């Protein structure tokens, strides 16, 4: 049993293979957090959870000196009744009062995790997943919060969400409704790791010691954003890749969010995550329920590597859905960095011909195929192929590509509208805009009001018409600006605070319909690169364009940082031109290839301009990729060398059975008169013997996994700009091997 209720101690224990999460119905029926860490036999003692403290308010139903809410480790803290740390919930009742005092009222444990209606959430898959529901009730009002926990034993993670139910006769207004809280004893001993950054340099890892006050990763842009990510990690001061404890919290959500760690004055830390309260309010009429997005929480006492592995598996096996989630993706060529808007039928066919010679399996036509779009200033919303430019119908174009042995994929940016579009001329009120104010443009475009069913219906109809009109086997779903002027012509003034979340719900509803109707189409997410790289999107799309920065050296950093929370099956990466469009840095083809080999690999350059030798080289690359694609898609991923600290960045993919590994290494900086870089491998079978080849040349035979993991392999410095190499490590097939 992964969930146990110890009745004598009133303790709930959520056990995974390696971890335990415990909470207790404590004094006064407060639901207090007891423990989260390595697997625990027995129940934790609540030694530190019942202090009353000087100048801290106490509840009047308990004897004086029993406890102060401000000192409790709480599972779902409410505001207004004496806890001054970040609340999970803040409510205004019809009488204007804003105090909530949540105490335990009931619980149930059952098998079979249910999806959250209208929102992405982790699914059980083949496994039987246990669920715990704990209902808290306000001490005065007919108002309830049901906390839902589910346990994923094999990925050492638990999920959390909260269902908020108003049974008061009058409506209430939620001002904040977060997904989870984990209170941690001794917060001064912790660092917070966040993934911040900016467009073209997304998810930079920032590790900050906790000091009194609050550190957060958050977005108020209407999407998870380039500059923050809904994934944070709390870790010990000495935690590194292989050692030390850490806890990750990830939201399965794509809109405004906050994920924060607050060190309160007495030294404990509160970690919370959920929808950002900025601009949020939600009216709940009598009998209505609001459900928060789901959060995934995981703990590792073996450093970041194990934590990442947990998140990789839960995303790959319990969040990504659809026929492509665990299936090899075709090697694609995207037209964007190859042709931008400058294409016609002949150019696309030449590209397809050259791509086919290179062993590429799909041509993706990016922006510019619809309306009259030849620049980024028009036609978004008019999802009608520009047959003049394409030299005929889309079906004809797709057929031409198919005849050349390639699949065909197409780009859309559905959530947007250009002022210069037929859609805008017909429905100027369909975009987000405040009365009397000209909405701000960004990349010459406005944002559609995705909370309106008729907008989503229009998009559903126009996109499905395009997808049904031709043999389209892949869709790139782009989104190129944050939200402004967040006001809907369809919502009453007192419900405008619901719009940010309703936008996301509208989007999820649309994605649900399209991805189920076109279940064999491979969908890829994108938001000016990696501006919406989150687990919410990964529920609909198994892969996301990781960044618009396809410079291989910059990608070393971006992909390294992204891998802390997200699996390489989700990280879309392409070989782009020799001289990077983004940085103008020149890099060898080999380096661009080695860096781009993830579970979602492709090319993004004009292959017609390459020399015959380069094309031959690409053919060799794509053949190699096909041979090891399973490793890149489903293998465990280890960060071997941090590019921030090492001249040679390196990483490893290894099969689940530990028998085959790929190691990629890029010398991102030349350091003269230096020793070779040593890469200590991970995940091999200690007693087994392995052969090692470097760039196709055998360099070692019969070396034990133990030796490769403890002493490593070496990468020599080369007096060149950004050279790269790769190793294949294969277990020998001798009978004596394990
Ligand atoms: C932004 C994306 O990130 C690019 O890859 C490309 O699709 C452009 N949009 C097209 O407008």
PDB file of N, CA, C and O and ligand atoms in Angstrom, residues 334 336-337 341 366-368 373 376 411 413 443 476 478-480 526-530 545 547-548 604, ligand 1:
ATOM      1  N   UNK A 334      13.100  21.813 -40.643  1.00  0.00           N
ATOM      2  CA  UNK A 334      12.158  22.926 -40.508  1.00  0.00           C
ATOM      3  C   UNK A 334      12.581  24.050 -41.450  1.00  0.00           C
ATOM      4  O   UNK A 334      13.764  24.396 -41.546  1.00  0.00           O
ATOM      5  N   UNK A 336      12.098  27.242 -41.240  1.00  0.00           N
ATOM      6  CA  UNK A 336      12.250  28.600 -40.726  1.00  0.00           C
ATOM      7  C   UNK A 336      13.647  29.165 -40.936  1.00  0.00           C
ATOM      8  O   UNK A 336      13.850  30.119 -41.684  1.00  0.00           O
ATOM      9  N   UNK A 337      14.648  28.568 -40.314  1.00  0.00           N
ATOM     10  CA  UNK A 337      15.995  29.138 -40.486  1.00  0.00           C
ATOM     11  C   UNK A 337      16.555  28.843 -41.876  1.00  0.00           C
ATOM     12  O   UNK A 337      17.586  29.383 -42.262  1.00  0.00           O
ATOM     13  N   UNK A 341      10.467  33.557 -44.733  1.00  0.00           N
ATOM     14  CA  UNK A 341       9.190  33.638 -45.462  1.00  0.00           C
ATOM     15  C   UNK A 341       9.374  33.450 -46.974  1.00  0.00           C
ATOM     16  O   UNK A 341       8.405  33.489 -47.730  1.00  0.00           O
ATOM     17  N   UNK A 366       7.218  26.074 -41.929  1.00  0.00           N
ATOM     18  CA  UNK A 366       7.005  26.978 -40.802  1.00  0.00           C
ATOM     19  C   UNK A 366       6.157  28.165 -41.258  1.00  0.00           C
ATOM     20  O   UNK A 366       5.419  28.089 -42.249  1.00  0.00           O
ATOM     21  N   UNK A 367       6.258  29.248 -40.576  1.00  0.00           N
ATOM     22  CA  UNK A 367       5.464  30.458 -40.792  1.00  0.00           C
ATOM     23  C   UNK A 367       5.456  30.900 -42.273  1.00  0.00           C
ATOM     24  O   UNK A 367       6.455  30.757 -42.972  1.00  0.00           O
ATOM     25  N   UNK A 368       4.310  31.470 -42.730  1.00  0.00           N
ATOM     26  CA  UNK A 368       4.274  32.131 -44.037  1.00  0.00           C
ATOM     27  C   UNK A 368       3.475  31.426 -45.108  1.00  0.00           C
ATOM     28  O   UNK A 368       3.483  31.867 -46.253  1.00  0.00           O
ATOM     29  N   UNK A 373       0.669  36.261 -45.837  1.00  0.00           N
ATOM     30  CA  UNK A 373       1.787  36.476 -44.923  1.00  0.00           C
ATOM     31  C   UNK A 373       3.152  36.241 -45.585  1.00  0.00           C
ATOM     32  O   UNK A 373       3.517  35.111 -45.907  1.00  0.00           O
ATOM     33  N   UNK A 376       6.017  39.351 -40.658  1.00  0.00           N
ATOM     34  CA  UNK A 376       5.269  39.014 -39.441  1.00  0.00           C
ATOM     35  C   UNK A 376       4.185  40.053 -39.093  1.00  0.00           C
ATOM     36  O   UNK A 376       3.786  40.171 -37.945  1.00  0.00           O
ATOM     37  N   UNK A 411       3.188  24.637 -39.550  1.00  0.00           N
ATOM     38  CA  UNK A 411       3.256  25.575 -38.419  1.00  0.00           C
ATOM     39  C   UNK A 411       1.927  26.304 -38.270  1.00  0.00           C
ATOM     40  O   UNK A 411       1.281  26.667 -39.258  1.00  0.00           O
ATOM     41  N   UNK A 413       0.018  29.417 -35.510  1.00  0.00           N
ATOM     42  CA  UNK A 413       0.101  30.222 -34.282  1.00  0.00           C
ATOM     43  C   UNK A 413      -1.330  30.588 -33.888  1.00  0.00           C
ATOM     44  O   UNK A 413      -1.751  31.749 -34.004  1.00  0.00           O
ATOM     45  N   UNK A 443       5.244  41.985 -31.660  1.00  0.00           N
ATOM     46  CA  UNK A 443       5.507  41.322 -32.955  1.00  0.00           C
ATOM     47  C   UNK A 443       4.336  41.579 -33.918  1.00  0.00           C
ATOM     48  O   UNK A 443       3.879  40.685 -34.626  1.00  0.00           O
ATOM     49  N   UNK A 476       3.425  22.305 -35.622  1.00  0.00           N
ATOM     50  CA  UNK A 476       4.184  23.120 -34.660  1.00  0.00           C
ATOM     51  C   UNK A 476       3.237  24.210 -34.182  1.00  0.00           C
ATOM     52  O   UNK A 476       2.764  25.021 -34.979  1.00  0.00           O
ATOM     53  N   UNK A 478       2.815  27.416 -32.283  1.00  0.00           N
ATOM     54  CA  UNK A 478       3.641  28.524 -31.803  1.00  0.00           C
ATOM     55  C   UNK A 478       2.787  29.529 -31.022  1.00  0.00           C
ATOM     56  O   UNK A 478       1.548  29.522 -31.100  1.00  0.00           O
ATOM     57  N   UNK A 479       3.424  30.419 -30.290  1.00  0.00           N
ATOM     58  CA  UNK A 479       2.727  31.454 -29.509  1.00  0.00           C
ATOM     59  C   UNK A 479       3.759  32.528 -29.219  1.00  0.00           C
ATOM     60  O   UNK A 479       4.654  32.318 -28.414  1.00  0.00           O
ATOM     61  N   UNK A 480       3.635  33.658 -29.923  1.00  0.00           N
ATOM     62  CA  UNK A 480       4.770  34.578 -29.950  1.00  0.00           C
ATOM     63  C   UNK A 480       4.623  35.901 -29.215  1.00  0.00           C
ATOM     64  O   UNK A 480       5.270  36.888 -29.591  1.00  0.00           O
ATOM     65  N   UNK A 526       5.684  25.438 -28.921  1.00  0.00           N
ATOM     66  CA  UNK A 526       6.701  26.471 -29.161  1.00  0.00           C
ATOM     67  C   UNK A 526       6.093  27.780 -28.662  1.00  0.00           C
ATOM     68  O   UNK A 526       4.880  27.979 -28.757  1.00  0.00           O
ATOM     69  N   UNK A 527       6.893  28.648 -28.114  1.00  0.00           N
ATOM     70  CA  UNK A 527       6.420  29.993 -27.786  1.00  0.00           C
ATOM     71  C   UNK A 527       7.637  30.900 -27.922  1.00  0.00           C
ATOM     72  O   UNK A 527       8.390  31.059 -26.964  1.00  0.00           O
ATOM     73  N   UNK A 528       7.836  31.439 -29.120  1.00  0.00           N
ATOM     74  CA  UNK A 528       9.073  32.165 -29.426  1.00  0.00           C
ATOM     75  C   UNK A 528      10.234  31.347 -28.873  1.00  0.00           C
ATOM     76  O   UNK A 528      11.022  31.825 -28.067  1.00  0.00           O
ATOM     77  N   UNK A 529      10.292  30.107 -29.265  1.00  0.00           N
ATOM     78  CA  UNK A 529      11.271  29.189 -28.669  1.00  0.00           C
ATOM     79  C   UNK A 529      10.661  28.564 -27.435  1.00  0.00           C
ATOM     80  O   UNK A 529       9.544  28.060 -27.445  1.00  0.00           O
ATOM     81  N   UNK A 530      11.397  28.655 -26.318  1.00  0.00           N
ATOM     82  CA  UNK A 530      10.973  27.951 -25.105  1.00  0.00           C
ATOM     83  C   UNK A 530      10.206  28.800 -24.114  1.00  0.00           C
ATOM     84  O   UNK A 530      10.401  28.700 -22.910  1.00  0.00           O
ATOM     85  N   UNK A 545       9.807  23.055 -28.738  1.00  0.00           N
ATOM     86  CA  UNK A 545      11.006  23.733 -29.280  1.00  0.00           C
ATOM     87  C   UNK A 545      11.649  24.464 -28.110  1.00  0.00           C
ATOM     88  O   UNK A 545      11.074  25.379 -27.536  1.00  0.00           O
ATOM     89  N   UNK A 547      14.300  26.381 -27.542  1.00  0.00           N
ATOM     90  CA  UNK A 547      14.698  27.788 -27.561  1.00  0.00           C
ATOM     91  C   UNK A 547      14.843  28.219 -29.007  1.00  0.00           C
ATOM     92  O   UNK A 547      15.223  27.403 -29.859  1.00  0.00           O
ATOM     93  N   UNK A 548      14.608  29.490 -29.286  1.00  0.00           N
ATOM     94  CA  UNK A 548      14.894  30.003 -30.623  1.00  0.00           C
ATOM     95  C   UNK A 548      16.391  30.180 -30.827  1.00  0.00           C
ATOM     96  O   UNK A 548      16.839  30.495 -31.921  1.00  0.00           O
ATOM     97  N   UNK A 604      17.539  22.596 -39.295  1.00  0.00           N
ATOM     98  CA  UNK A 604      16.867  23.874 -39.520  1.00  0.00           C
ATOM     99  C   UNK A 604      17.817  24.752 -40.319  1.00  0.00           C
ATOM    100  O   UNK A 604      18.326  25.754 -39.835  1.00  0.00           O
TER     101      UNK A 604
HETATM  102  C1  LIG B   1       8.948  31.814 -33.408  1.00  0.00           C
HETATM  103  C2  LIG B   1       9.449  30.396 -33.366  1.00  0.00           C
HETATM  104  O1  LIG B   1      10.131  30.161 -32.181  1.00  0.00           O
HETATM  105  C3  LIG B   1      10.319  30.133 -34.586  1.00  0.00           C
HETATM  106  O2  LIG B   1      10.859  28.846 -34.520  1.00  0.00           O
HETATM  107  C4  LIG B   1       9.489  30.321 -35.822  1.00  0.00           C
HETATM  108  O3  LIG B   1       8.495  29.356 -35.883  1.00  0.00           O
HETATM  109  C5  LIG B   1       8.896  31.719 -35.830  1.00  0.00           C
HETATM  110  N1  LIG B   1       8.189  32.001 -34.620  1.00  0.00           N
HETATM  111  C6  LIG B   1       7.962  31.889 -37.000  1.00  0.00           C
HETATM  112  O4  LIG B   1       7.301  33.078 -36.955  1.00  0.00           O
END
